[in-house]
């Protein structure tokens, strides 16, 4: 079981350390343990309880009332909020907090149950937009601040990748598609969850997709395009490209394959400027993508 300092709790929950200590003293919400040298620390159960307290506070419940709840009563209140969030399509913070608990404790069963319930009620598209994407943003920020272990971020990313691949595999193959897409990330790019979600949407709308994944050398990409003759290529920039990498890649694609629609998402302002000058299609929303997919290339 992991151990956390008061500063760790402050970072994970965004609640000030002095507030957490006040709750301990006044409501006995948390009960820290102590090392042999009398330094206070908290375990996984304490972190879970704190995140649940934050969820109830966000929902409008007073701390004086939360302090009187037993563990089982608190669990019932959390379940109520999750159910309400599905019904009204709001308050997804409760679900995200529960998913964060699953991630920090490496609880696969808990994450799978949350994901399955969300997809059942919302569908995969809304689950990605309203739960998975905000969760990825939050954990990414936590990782940058050293509030989340790299193994925890990798744990989440791989769980989501598994879910998306499973959903993609369940879709039927395209019949007489009017568009063929090649999806890839450049040689320095690893983060493929956005590209995988695009893969799902493109295949769901009956288009042909060739998925190459991360870190694709330009020479290999060129060979695939030459052999497969796609109507579109699509890539994501989740980190700022090195030097003139974006210009080399996008310029190379437009020069070598002038009849192919080159599409990208993400990137900094410089990358977007380069894309615009090169005649590359910027896809900044799901609506942008579905609009292209609903335009016939026959």
mmCIF file of C-alpha atoms in Angstrom, residues 88-223:
data_model
loop_
_atom_site.group_PDB
_atom_site.id
_atom_site.type_symbol
_atom_site.label_atom_id
_atom_site.label_comp_id
_atom_site.label_asym_id
_atom_site.label_seq_id
_atom_site.Cartn_x
_atom_site.Cartn_y
_atom_site.Cartn_z
ATOM 1 C CA UNK A 88 -28.593 14.713 -16.483
ATOM 2 C CA UNK A 89 -25.294 14.526 -18.364
ATOM 3 C CA UNK A 90 -23.745 16.778 -15.713
ATOM 4 C CA UNK A 91 -21.577 16.498 -12.606
ATOM 5 C CA UNK A 92 -19.146 14.131 -14.319
ATOM 6 C CA UNK A 93 -16.551 15.262 -11.781
ATOM 7 C CA UNK A 94 -17.902 12.528 -9.528
ATOM 8 C CA UNK A 95 -17.144 9.858 -12.119
ATOM 9 C CA UNK A 96 -13.732 11.348 -12.858
ATOM 10 C CA UNK A 97 -12.865 11.305 -9.152
ATOM 11 C CA UNK A 98 -13.865 7.650 -8.920
ATOM 12 C CA UNK A 99 -11.736 6.872 -11.975
ATOM 13 C CA UNK A 100 -8.844 8.751 -10.375
ATOM 14 C CA UNK A 101 -9.182 6.535 -7.317
ATOM 15 C CA UNK A 102 -9.020 3.466 -9.567
ATOM 16 C CA UNK A 103 -5.900 4.810 -11.292
ATOM 17 C CA UNK A 104 -3.983 5.745 -8.158
ATOM 18 C CA UNK A 105 -4.719 2.326 -6.628
ATOM 19 C CA UNK A 106 -4.258 0.352 -9.876
ATOM 20 C CA UNK A 107 -7.787 -1.024 -9.533
ATOM 21 C CA UNK A 108 -8.622 -2.535 -12.932
ATOM 22 C CA UNK A 109 -11.997 -3.924 -11.825
ATOM 23 C CA UNK A 110 -13.175 -0.547 -10.544
ATOM 24 C CA UNK A 111 -12.079 1.261 -13.716
ATOM 25 C CA UNK A 112 -13.692 -1.361 -15.956
ATOM 26 C CA UNK A 113 -17.001 -1.075 -14.089
ATOM 27 C CA UNK A 114 -16.986 2.730 -14.343
ATOM 28 C CA UNK A 115 -16.140 2.597 -18.048
ATOM 29 C CA UNK A 116 -18.731 -0.070 -18.874
ATOM 30 C CA UNK A 117 -21.469 1.804 -17.025
ATOM 31 C CA UNK A 118 -20.546 5.092 -18.728
ATOM 32 C CA UNK A 119 -20.584 3.559 -22.212
ATOM 33 C CA UNK A 120 -23.891 1.819 -21.498
ATOM 34 C CA UNK A 121 -25.522 5.089 -20.463
ATOM 35 C CA UNK A 122 -23.722 7.655 -22.615
ATOM 36 C CA UNK A 123 -22.218 5.757 -25.538
ATOM 37 C CA UNK A 124 -18.509 5.677 -26.324
ATOM 38 C CA UNK A 125 -18.382 9.109 -27.985
ATOM 39 C CA UNK A 126 -19.795 10.999 -24.981
ATOM 40 C CA UNK A 127 -17.815 8.837 -22.559
ATOM 41 C CA UNK A 128 -14.614 9.871 -24.330
ATOM 42 C CA UNK A 129 -15.545 13.549 -24.543
ATOM 43 C CA UNK A 130 -16.993 14.016 -21.075
ATOM 44 C CA UNK A 131 -15.042 11.512 -18.968
ATOM 45 C CA UNK A 132 -11.951 10.014 -20.595
ATOM 46 C CA UNK A 133 -10.588 13.166 -22.227
ATOM 47 C CA UNK A 134 -11.009 15.364 -19.087
ATOM 48 C CA UNK A 135 -9.482 12.529 -17.065
ATOM 49 C CA UNK A 136 -6.480 12.391 -19.394
ATOM 50 C CA UNK A 137 -6.035 16.167 -19.163
ATOM 51 C CA UNK A 138 -6.212 16.059 -15.366
ATOM 52 C CA UNK A 139 -3.805 13.143 -14.974
ATOM 53 C CA UNK A 140 -1.456 14.738 -17.499
ATOM 54 C CA UNK A 141 -1.308 17.902 -15.404
ATOM 55 C CA UNK A 142 -0.825 15.841 -12.250
ATOM 56 C CA UNK A 143 2.053 13.951 -13.873
ATOM 57 C CA UNK A 144 3.752 17.197 -14.931
ATOM 58 C CA UNK A 145 3.518 18.436 -11.337
ATOM 59 C CA UNK A 146 4.851 15.093 -10.005
ATOM 60 C CA UNK A 147 1.454 14.454 -8.385
ATOM 61 C CA UNK A 148 1.050 11.191 -10.290
ATOM 62 C CA UNK A 149 3.540 8.415 -10.849
ATOM 63 C CA UNK A 150 4.532 7.670 -14.452
ATOM 64 C CA UNK A 151 3.330 4.104 -13.864
ATOM 65 C CA UNK A 152 -0.127 5.425 -12.916
ATOM 66 C CA UNK A 153 -0.368 7.537 -16.070
ATOM 67 C CA UNK A 154 0.775 4.567 -18.172
ATOM 68 C CA UNK A 155 -1.759 2.371 -16.356
ATOM 69 C CA UNK A 156 -4.574 4.736 -17.383
ATOM 70 C CA UNK A 157 -3.344 5.187 -20.959
ATOM 71 C CA UNK A 158 -3.102 1.450 -21.524
ATOM 72 C CA UNK A 159 -6.552 0.825 -20.068
ATOM 73 C CA UNK A 160 -8.054 3.401 -22.433
ATOM 74 C CA UNK A 161 -6.080 2.024 -25.391
ATOM 75 C CA UNK A 162 -7.443 -1.449 -24.634
ATOM 76 C CA UNK A 163 -11.014 -0.122 -24.511
ATOM 77 C CA UNK A 164 -10.671 1.763 -27.784
ATOM 78 C CA UNK A 165 -9.061 -1.146 -29.628
ATOM 79 C CA UNK A 166 -11.841 -3.423 -28.380
ATOM 80 C CA UNK A 167 -14.516 -0.973 -29.568
ATOM 81 C CA UNK A 168 -12.790 -0.605 -32.943
ATOM 82 C CA UNK A 169 -12.539 -4.381 -33.412
ATOM 83 C CA UNK A 170 -16.265 -4.717 -32.713
ATOM 84 C CA UNK A 171 -17.171 -2.451 -35.658
ATOM 85 C CA UNK A 172 -17.901 -4.066 -39.040
ATOM 86 C CA UNK A 173 -15.486 -3.678 -41.929
ATOM 87 C CA UNK A 174 -16.350 -0.982 -44.450
ATOM 88 C CA UNK A 175 -18.305 -2.055 -47.534
ATOM 89 C CA UNK A 176 -17.550 -0.077 -50.704
ATOM 90 C CA UNK A 177 -16.047 2.859 -48.767
ATOM 91 C CA UNK A 178 -15.708 6.189 -50.554
ATOM 92 C CA UNK A 179 -12.791 7.276 -48.349
ATOM 93 C CA UNK A 180 -9.566 5.573 -47.279
ATOM 94 C CA UNK A 181 -7.637 7.056 -44.338
ATOM 95 C CA UNK A 182 -4.083 6.403 -43.177
ATOM 96 C CA UNK A 183 -3.643 7.287 -39.506
ATOM 97 C CA UNK A 184 -0.162 7.759 -38.046
ATOM 98 C CA UNK A 185 1.995 9.704 -35.609
ATOM 99 C CA UNK A 186 5.352 11.201 -36.537
ATOM 100 C CA UNK A 187 8.713 9.812 -35.478
ATOM 101 C CA UNK A 188 8.789 11.759 -32.197
ATOM 102 C CA UNK A 189 5.158 11.241 -31.193
ATOM 103 C CA UNK A 190 3.959 8.552 -28.767
ATOM 104 C CA UNK A 191 0.547 9.642 -27.496
ATOM 105 C CA UNK A 192 -1.952 7.835 -29.692
ATOM 106 C CA UNK A 193 -5.221 7.918 -27.708
ATOM 107 C CA UNK A 194 -6.651 10.830 -29.709
ATOM 108 C CA UNK A 195 -5.683 9.091 -32.944
ATOM 109 C CA UNK A 196 -7.301 5.858 -31.738
ATOM 110 C CA UNK A 197 -10.540 7.672 -30.983
ATOM 111 C CA UNK A 198 -10.430 9.151 -34.503
ATOM 112 C CA UNK A 199 -9.876 5.595 -35.799
ATOM 113 C CA UNK A 200 -13.083 4.541 -34.037
ATOM 114 C CA UNK A 201 -15.118 7.449 -35.450
ATOM 115 C CA UNK A 202 -13.811 7.003 -39.001
ATOM 116 C CA UNK A 203 -14.503 3.257 -39.027
ATOM 117 C CA UNK A 204 -17.908 3.776 -37.371
ATOM 118 C CA UNK A 205 -18.928 6.015 -40.268
ATOM 119 C CA UNK A 206 -18.093 3.298 -42.779
ATOM 120 C CA UNK A 207 -14.720 4.472 -44.096
ATOM 121 C CA UNK A 208 -11.635 2.359 -44.757
ATOM 122 C CA UNK A 209 -8.817 2.903 -42.237
ATOM 123 C CA UNK A 210 -5.175 1.843 -42.156
ATOM 124 C CA UNK A 211 -3.783 2.454 -38.674
ATOM 125 C CA UNK A 212 0.003 2.733 -38.452
ATOM 126 C CA UNK A 213 0.264 3.964 -34.843
ATOM 127 C CA UNK A 214 3.097 5.909 -33.232
ATOM 128 C CA UNK A 215 6.611 6.882 -34.353
ATOM 129 C CA UNK A 216 6.247 6.243 -38.079
ATOM 130 C CA UNK A 217 9.316 7.218 -40.159
ATOM 131 C CA UNK A 218 8.486 9.378 -43.176
ATOM 132 C CA UNK A 219 10.062 6.883 -45.568
ATOM 133 C CA UNK A 220 7.777 4.109 -44.309
ATOM 134 C CA UNK A 221 4.755 6.407 -44.398
ATOM 135 C CA UNK A 222 5.520 7.365 -48.003
ATOM 136 C CA UNK A 223 5.729 3.700 -48.996
#
